[in-house]
CSV table of C-alpha atoms in Angstrom, one decimal:
chain,number,residue,atom,x,y,z
A,1,UNK,CA,33.5,-100.1,-35.1
A,2,UNK,CA,34.7,-103.6,-34.1
A,3,UNK,CA,37.5,-104.8,-36.1
A,4,UNK,CA,37.7,-108.1,-38.0
A,5,UNK,CA,40.2,-109.3,-40.7
A,6,UNK,CA,37.6,-110.9,-43.0
A,7,UNK,CA,34.8,-109.1,-44.9
A,8,UNK,CA,31.3,-110.5,-44.8
A,9,UNK,CA,29.5,-110.4,-48.1
A,10,UNK,CA,25.7,-110.5,-47.8
A,11,UNK,CA,23.5,-111.2,-50.8
A,12,UNK,CA,19.9,-110.0,-50.9
A,13,UNK,CA,18.5,-112.2,-53.7
A,14,UNK,CA,15.0,-110.8,-54.5
A,15,UNK,CA,13.6,-108.3,-52.1
A,16,UNK,CA,10.3,-106.4,-52.5
A,17,UNK,CA,11.5,-103.3,-54.4
A,18,UNK,CA,11.8,-104.5,-58.0
A,19,UNK,CA,8.9,-106.0,-59.9
A,20,UNK,CA,9.0,-109.0,-62.2
A,21,UNK,CA,8.8,-106.9,-65.5
A,22,UNK,CA,12.0,-105.1,-64.6
A,23,UNK,CA,14.3,-108.0,-65.2
A,24,UNK,CA,13.9,-111.6,-66.4
A,25,UNK,CA,16.6,-112.6,-64.0
A,26,UNK,CA,14.8,-111.6,-60.8
A,27,UNK,CA,14.1,-114.7,-58.7
A,28,UNK,CA,10.3,-115.3,-58.3
A,29,UNK,CA,9.5,-119.0,-57.6
A,30,UNK,CA,10.8,-120.9,-54.6
A,31,UNK,CA,13.1,-122.9,-56.8
A,32,UNK,CA,14.5,-119.7,-58.4
A,33,UNK,CA,15.1,-118.1,-55.0
A,34,UNK,CA,16.7,-121.2,-53.6
A,35,UNK,CA,19.0,-121.6,-56.7
A,36,UNK,CA,19.9,-117.8,-56.4
A,37,UNK,CA,20.7,-118.1,-52.8
A,38,UNK,CA,22.9,-121.2,-53.4
A,39,UNK,CA,24.6,-119.6,-56.3
A,40,UNK,CA,25.4,-116.6,-54.3
A,41,UNK,CA,26.8,-118.7,-51.5
A,42,UNK,CA,29.0,-120.7,-53.9
A,43,UNK,CA,30.3,-117.4,-55.3
A,44,UNK,CA,31.4,-116.1,-51.9
A,45,UNK,CA,28.5,-114.8,-50.0
A,46,UNK,CA,28.5,-115.7,-46.3
A,47,UNK,CA,24.9,-114.5,-45.7
A,48,UNK,CA,21.8,-114.6,-47.9
A,49,UNK,CA,19.0,-112.2,-47.1
A,50,UNK,CA,15.7,-113.5,-48.1
A,51,UNK,CA,12.2,-112.4,-49.2
A,52,UNK,CA,9.4,-114.5,-50.7
A,53,UNK,CA,7.2,-113.8,-53.6
A,54,UNK,CA,3.9,-115.3,-55.1
A,55,UNK,CA,5.3,-117.6,-57.8
A,56,UNK,CA,2.4,-116.8,-60.1
A,57,UNK,CA,2.8,-113.0,-60.4
A,58,UNK,CA,5.9,-112.1,-58.4
A,59,UNK,CA,4.2,-109.8,-55.8
A,60,UNK,CA,5.9,-109.8,-52.3
A,61,UNK,CA,4.5,-112.6,-50.1
A,62,UNK,CA,5.3,-112.6,-46.3
A,63,UNK,CA,3.5,-115.8,-45.3
A,64,UNK,CA,5.6,-118.5,-43.7
A,65,UNK,CA,4.1,-120.9,-46.3
A,66,UNK,CA,5.9,-118.9,-49.0
A,67,UNK,CA,9.2,-119.1,-47.3
A,68,UNK,CA,9.3,-122.8,-46.2
A,69,UNK,CA,10.0,-124.5,-49.7
A,70,UNK,CA,13.2,-122.5,-50.4
A,71,UNK,CA,14.5,-122.4,-46.8
A,72,UNK,CA,14.5,-126.3,-46.6
A,73,UNK,CA,16.4,-126.5,-50.0
A,74,UNK,CA,19.0,-123.9,-48.9
A,75,UNK,CA,19.4,-125.3,-45.5
A,76,UNK,CA,19.9,-128.9,-46.8
A,77,UNK,CA,22.3,-127.7,-49.4
A,78,UNK,CA,24.5,-125.1,-47.8
A,79,UNK,CA,26.1,-123.9,-44.7
A,80,UNK,CA,25.3,-120.2,-45.7
A,81,UNK,CA,23.9,-118.0,-42.9
A,82,UNK,CA,20.2,-117.3,-43.6
A,83,UNK,CA,18.8,-113.8,-42.9
A,84,UNK,CA,15.1,-113.5,-43.1
A,85,UNK,CA,13.4,-110.1,-43.7
A,86,UNK,CA,11.1,-108.5,-41.2
A,87,UNK,CA,10.7,-105.6,-43.6
A,88,UNK,CA,8.5,-107.5,-46.0
A,89,UNK,CA,7.3,-104.7,-48.2
A,90,UNK,CA,6.0,-101.2,-47.3
A,91,UNK,CA,2.4,-102.2,-47.9
A,92,UNK,CA,2.4,-104.9,-45.2
A,93,UNK,CA,1.5,-104.7,-41.5
A,94,UNK,CA,4.2,-105.4,-38.9
A,95,UNK,CA,2.3,-108.4,-37.6
A,96,UNK,CA,2.5,-109.9,-41.1
A,97,UNK,CA,6.1,-108.9,-41.6
A,98,UNK,CA,7.4,-110.6,-38.5
A,99,UNK,CA,5.9,-114.0,-39.2
A,100,UNK,CA,8.7,-115.8,-41.1
A,101,UNK,CA,11.3,-114.8,-38.5
A,102,UNK,CA,8.9,-115.8,-35.6
A,103,UNK,CA,8.2,-119.1,-37.3
A,104,UNK,CA,11.6,-120.2,-38.5
A,105,UNK,CA,13.9,-118.7,-35.8
A,106,UNK,CA,16.7,-117.8,-38.2
A,107,UNK,CA,20.2,-117.0,-37.2
A,108,UNK,CA,19.7,-113.4,-38.5
A,109,UNK,CA,16.7,-111.3,-39.4
A,110,UNK,CA,16.6,-107.7,-40.8
A,111,UNK,CA,15.1,-104.9,-38.8
A,112,UNK,CA,14.4,-101.4,-40.1
A,113,UNK,CA,15.0,-98.5,-37.6
A,114,UNK,CA,12.5,-95.9,-38.7
A,115,UNK,CA,9.3,-94.9,-40.5
A,116,UNK,CA,10.3,-93.1,-43.8
A,117,UNK,CA,9.2,-92.1,-47.2
A,118,UNK,CA,10.2,-94.9,-49.6
A,119,UNK,CA,9.9,-93.7,-53.1
A,120,UNK,CA,9.8,-96.4,-55.8
A,121,UNK,CA,7.7,-94.5,-58.3
A,122,UNK,CA,10.6,-92.9,-60.2
A,123,UNK,CA,11.2,-96.3,-61.7
A,124,UNK,CA,7.8,-96.2,-63.6
A,125,UNK,CA,8.9,-94.2,-66.7
A,126,UNK,CA,11.6,-96.7,-67.6
A,127,UNK,CA,9.0,-99.6,-67.7
A,128,UNK,CA,5.9,-97.7,-68.7
A,129,UNK,CA,3.8,-99.9,-71.0
A,130,UNK,CA,6.0,-102.9,-70.3
A,131,UNK,CA,4.4,-104.3,-67.1
A,132,UNK,CA,3.3,-107.8,-67.3
A,133,UNK,CA,1.1,-107.9,-64.2
A,134,UNK,CA,-1.7,-105.5,-63.1
A,135,UNK,CA,-0.3,-105.1,-59.6
A,136,UNK,CA,3.2,-103.7,-60.6
A,137,UNK,CA,2.6,-100.1,-61.7
A,138,UNK,CA,0.1,-99.3,-58.9
A,139,UNK,CA,2.5,-100.8,-56.3
A,140,UNK,CA,5.3,-98.5,-57.5
A,141,UNK,CA,2.9,-95.4,-58.0
A,142,UNK,CA,1.5,-95.8,-54.3
A,143,UNK,CA,4.9,-95.3,-52.9
A,144,UNK,CA,4.6,-91.6,-53.7
A,145,UNK,CA,1.5,-91.4,-51.4
A,146,UNK,CA,2.4,-93.8,-48.7
A,147,UNK,CA,5.3,-94.4,-46.2
A,148,UNK,CA,7.2,-97.4,-44.9
A,149,UNK,CA,6.0,-97.6,-41.3
A,150,UNK,CA,8.5,-98.6,-38.6
A,151,UNK,CA,7.4,-96.9,-35.4
A,152,UNK,CA,9.1,-97.3,-32.0
A,153,UNK,CA,6.2,-99.6,-31.2
A,154,UNK,CA,6.7,-101.7,-34.3
A,155,UNK,CA,10.4,-102.1,-33.8
A,156,UNK,CA,9.7,-103.1,-30.1
A,157,UNK,CA,7.1,-105.6,-31.3
A,158,UNK,CA,9.6,-107.3,-33.6
A,159,UNK,CA,12.3,-107.4,-31.0
A,160,UNK,CA,10.1,-108.8,-28.4
A,161,UNK,CA,8.4,-111.3,-30.7
A,162,UNK,CA,11.8,-112.8,-31.6
A,163,UNK,CA,13.3,-112.3,-28.2
A,164,UNK,CA,13.4,-116.0,-27.3
A,165,UNK,CA,14.5,-117.2,-30.7
A,166,UNK,CA,18.3,-116.6,-30.5
A,167,UNK,CA,17.9,-114.5,-33.6
A,168,UNK,CA,20.3,-111.6,-34.0
A,169,UNK,CA,19.5,-108.6,-36.2
A,170,UNK,CA,20.8,-107.1,-39.3
A,171,UNK,CA,19.8,-103.6,-38.3
A,172,UNK,CA,19.0,-101.5,-41.4
A,173,UNK,CA,19.6,-97.7,-41.1
A,174,UNK,CA,18.4,-95.6,-43.9
A,175,UNK,CA,19.4,-92.3,-42.3
A,176,UNK,CA,21.4,-90.8,-39.5
A,177,UNK,CA,18.3,-90.5,-37.2
A,178,UNK,CA,18.0,-94.3,-37.4
A,179,UNK,CA,21.3,-94.8,-35.7
A,180,UNK,CA,20.0,-92.7,-32.8
A,181,UNK,CA,16.9,-94.8,-32.7
A,182,UNK,CA,19.1,-97.9,-32.5
A,183,UNK,CA,21.0,-96.3,-29.6
A,184,UNK,CA,17.7,-95.8,-27.9
A,185,UNK,CA,16.9,-99.5,-28.1
A,186,UNK,CA,20.4,-100.4,-27.0
A,187,UNK,CA,20.1,-98.2,-24.0
A,188,UNK,CA,16.9,-100.0,-23.1
A,189,UNK,CA,18.5,-103.3,-23.4
A,190,UNK,CA,16.3,-104.6,-26.2
A,191,UNK,CA,19.2,-105.2,-28.5
A,192,UNK,CA,22.6,-106.6,-27.5
A,193,UNK,CA,26.0,-106.0,-28.9
A,194,UNK,CA,27.7,-106.8,-31.1
A,195,UNK,CA,25.3,-105.0,-33.4
A,196,UNK,CA,25.3,-105.7,-37.1
A,197,UNK,CA,24.4,-102.3,-38.7
A,198,UNK,CA,23.5,-102.2,-42.3
A,199,UNK,CA,23.7,-98.7,-43.7
A,200,UNK,CA,21.4,-98.2,-46.7
A,201,UNK,CA,22.4,-95.5,-49.3
A,202,UNK,CA,20.5,-94.2,-52.3
A,203,UNK,CA,16.8,-95.0,-51.5
A,204,UNK,CA,14.6,-92.1,-52.3
A,205,UNK,CA,13.5,-90.9,-48.8
A,206,UNK,CA,16.7,-92.0,-47.0
A,207,UNK,CA,20.4,-90.8,-47.1
A,208,UNK,CA,21.9,-90.4,-50.4
A,209,UNK,CA,24.9,-92.3,-52.0
A,210,UNK,CA,27.5,-89.5,-51.9
A,211,UNK,CA,30.9,-90.3,-50.3
A,212,UNK,CA,30.2,-87.7,-47.7
A,213,UNK,CA,27.0,-89.5,-46.7
A,214,UNK,CA,28.9,-92.8,-46.3
A,215,UNK,CA,31.5,-91.1,-44.1
A,216,UNK,CA,28.9,-89.3,-42.1
A,217,UNK,CA,27.0,-92.5,-41.4
A,218,UNK,CA,30.1,-94.3,-40.3
A,219,UNK,CA,31.3,-91.3,-38.1
A,220,UNK,CA,28.0,-91.2,-36.4
A,221,UNK,CA,27.9,-94.9,-35.8
A,222,UNK,CA,31.5,-94.9,-34.4
A,223,UNK,CA,30.5,-92.1,-32.0
A,224,UNK,CA,27.3,-93.8,-30.8
A,225,UNK,CA,28.5,-97.4,-30.6
A,226,UNK,CA,32.3,-97.4,-30.5
A,227,UNK,CA,33.5,-101.0,-30.8
A,228,UNK,CA,30.1,-102.5,-30.2
A,229,UNK,CA,29.0,-102.9,-33.8
A,230,UNK,CA,30.1,-104.4,-37.2
A,231,UNK,CA,29.3,-102.1,-40.1
A,232,UNK,CA,27.9,-103.2,-43.5
A,233,UNK,CA,26.7,-101.2,-46.4
A,234,UNK,CA,24.4,-101.5,-49.4
A,235,UNK,CA,24.2,-99.0,-52.3
A,236,UNK,CA,20.9,-98.9,-54.2
A,237,UNK,CA,20.9,-99.1,-58.1
A,238,UNK,CA,24.0,-97.8,-59.9
A,239,UNK,CA,25.8,-96.9,-56.7
A,240,UNK,CA,26.0,-100.5,-55.5
A,241,UNK,CA,29.5,-101.4,-56.3
A,242,UNK,CA,30.9,-97.9,-55.6
A,243,UNK,CA,29.5,-97.9,-52.2
A,244,UNK,CA,30.7,-101.4,-51.6
A,245,UNK,CA,34.3,-100.5,-52.6
A,246,UNK,CA,34.3,-97.3,-50.6
A,247,UNK,CA,33.0,-99.0,-47.4
A,248,UNK,CA,35.2,-102.0,-47.6
A,249,UNK,CA,38.3,-99.7,-47.8
A,250,UNK,CA,37.0,-98.1,-44.5
A,251,UNK,CA,36.8,-101.5,-42.7
A,252,UNK,CA,33.2,-102.3,-43.5
A,253,UNK,CA,31.3,-105.3,-44.8
A,254,UNK,CA,29.1,-105.2,-48.0
A,255,UNK,CA,25.8,-106.3,-49.2
A,256,UNK,CA,24.9,-106.8,-52.9
A,257,UNK,CA,22.1,-108.7,-54.8
A,258,UNK,CA,19.2,-108.1,-57.0
A,259,UNK,CA,17.2,-106.7,-54.2
A,260,UNK,CA,19.3,-103.7,-54.2
A,261,UNK,CA,20.3,-103.4,-57.8
A,262,UNK,CA,19.3,-105.2,-61.1
A,263,UNK,CA,22.5,-104.1,-62.8
A,264,UNK,CA,26.1,-105.3,-63.3
A,265,UNK,CA,27.3,-102.3,-65.3
A,266,UNK,CA,26.0,-99.2,-67.1
A,267,UNK,CA,22.8,-100.4,-69.0
A,268,UNK,CA,23.6,-104.0,-68.4
A,269,UNK,CA,21.4,-106.2,-66.4
A,270,UNK,CA,22.9,-108.6,-63.9
A,271,UNK,CA,22.2,-112.2,-65.1
A,272,UNK,CA,22.3,-113.5,-61.4
A,273,UNK,CA,23.0,-112.7,-57.9
A,274,UNK,CA,26.2,-114.8,-58.1
A,275,UNK,CA,27.4,-112.4,-60.8
A,276,UNK,CA,27.2,-109.5,-58.4
A,277,UNK,CA,28.7,-111.4,-55.6
A,278,UNK,CA,31.7,-112.4,-57.8
A,279,UNK,CA,32.2,-108.7,-58.7
A,280,UNK,CA,32.1,-107.6,-55.1
A,281,UNK,CA,34.6,-110.3,-54.3
A,282,UNK,CA,36.9,-109.2,-57.0
A,283,UNK,CA,36.8,-105.7,-55.6
A,284,UNK,CA,37.5,-106.9,-52.0
A,285,UNK,CA,40.3,-109.1,-53.1
A,286,UNK,CA,41.7,-106.3,-55.2
A,287,UNK,CA,41.8,-104.2,-52.1
A,288,UNK,CA,43.9,-106.9,-50.5
A,289,UNK,CA,41.0,-108.0,-48.3
A,290,UNK,CA,39.8,-111.6,-47.5
A,291,UNK,CA,36.2,-112.8,-47.7
A,292,UNK,CA,34.6,-114.4,-44.7
A,293,UNK,CA,33.1,-117.9,-44.9
A,294,UNK,CA,29.7,-118.5,-43.3
A,295,UNK,CA,31.4,-120.0,-40.1
A,296,UNK,CA,33.7,-117.0,-39.9
A,297,UNK,CA,30.7,-114.7,-40.3
A,298,UNK,CA,29.0,-116.5,-37.4
A,299,UNK,CA,32.0,-116.1,-35.2
A,300,UNK,CA,32.3,-112.4,-36.2
A,301,UNK,CA,28.7,-111.6,-35.5
A,302,UNK,CA,28.2,-113.9,-32.5
A,303,UNK,CA,25.5,-116.0,-34.1
A,304,UNK,CA,23.9,-119.0,-32.6
A,305,UNK,CA,24.9,-121.5,-35.3
A,306,UNK,CA,23.1,-122.9,-38.2
A,307,UNK,CA,22.1,-126.2,-36.5
A,308,UNK,CA,19.7,-124.5,-34.1
A,309,UNK,CA,17.3,-122.9,-36.6
A,310,UNK,CA,13.8,-124.2,-37.0
A,311,UNK,CA,13.9,-125.4,-40.6
């Protein structure tokens, strides 16, 4: 793993996992998403990871038109590094998922490294009878029958579609095999170091959140990529801050945000993305670590610079 003295905090502000009925604090509208991203940046996030939603009912929306309103606000108001999803949601085709990154040419875009089961349905009992919109429960329920499709051809399609954009990738690895898939694309020259590997722990269908899982992910990445990568982690749900603390103490970067967890403590909903960023920052500084600014993150990750994006 490549070494840096500063820790990059990424904040994933809304995502496509949680539905609006789960928390009144989940950003839905373009203004809410922009405000959440700017609040996270002010709290210490160097990178904001962005999805879009239909402002009327909160369902995931991967159309460039849904992204444009909040991207302009964020870009005009902050120096924060913008990271656009190419994951979208498990219900979308890859041609749909890549459109925001292809259109807006961000500094960073996420990229999933494998087809997998992606179980959201265990969240249904907690909210049964409380869903506000008719799409929410079927969306969660259907995750038991379907899969999150990211074939070798899909991954190559995203990489080649964005090849001339100058975009670098936050490479999301939900299991050990995903690291080997990344090694395959590195050997083919379709991705270039330094790699920015985001290890994801605690999604049903992927690797778990046990400390042994965290150590195994890092050991495997070290063996496959040596000093050619920067490591970041996200823990889903209640494991969010525990995983962040563990990985940071191992030299990693961290990701928090309402995409990954709605909570700030046992039974207590986070009131904002900024609240989670502040807690992560307290953990990092309590460990004697320094938090990277957006420009320091750009230097660490070899990004193209915020003045070259297309929005």
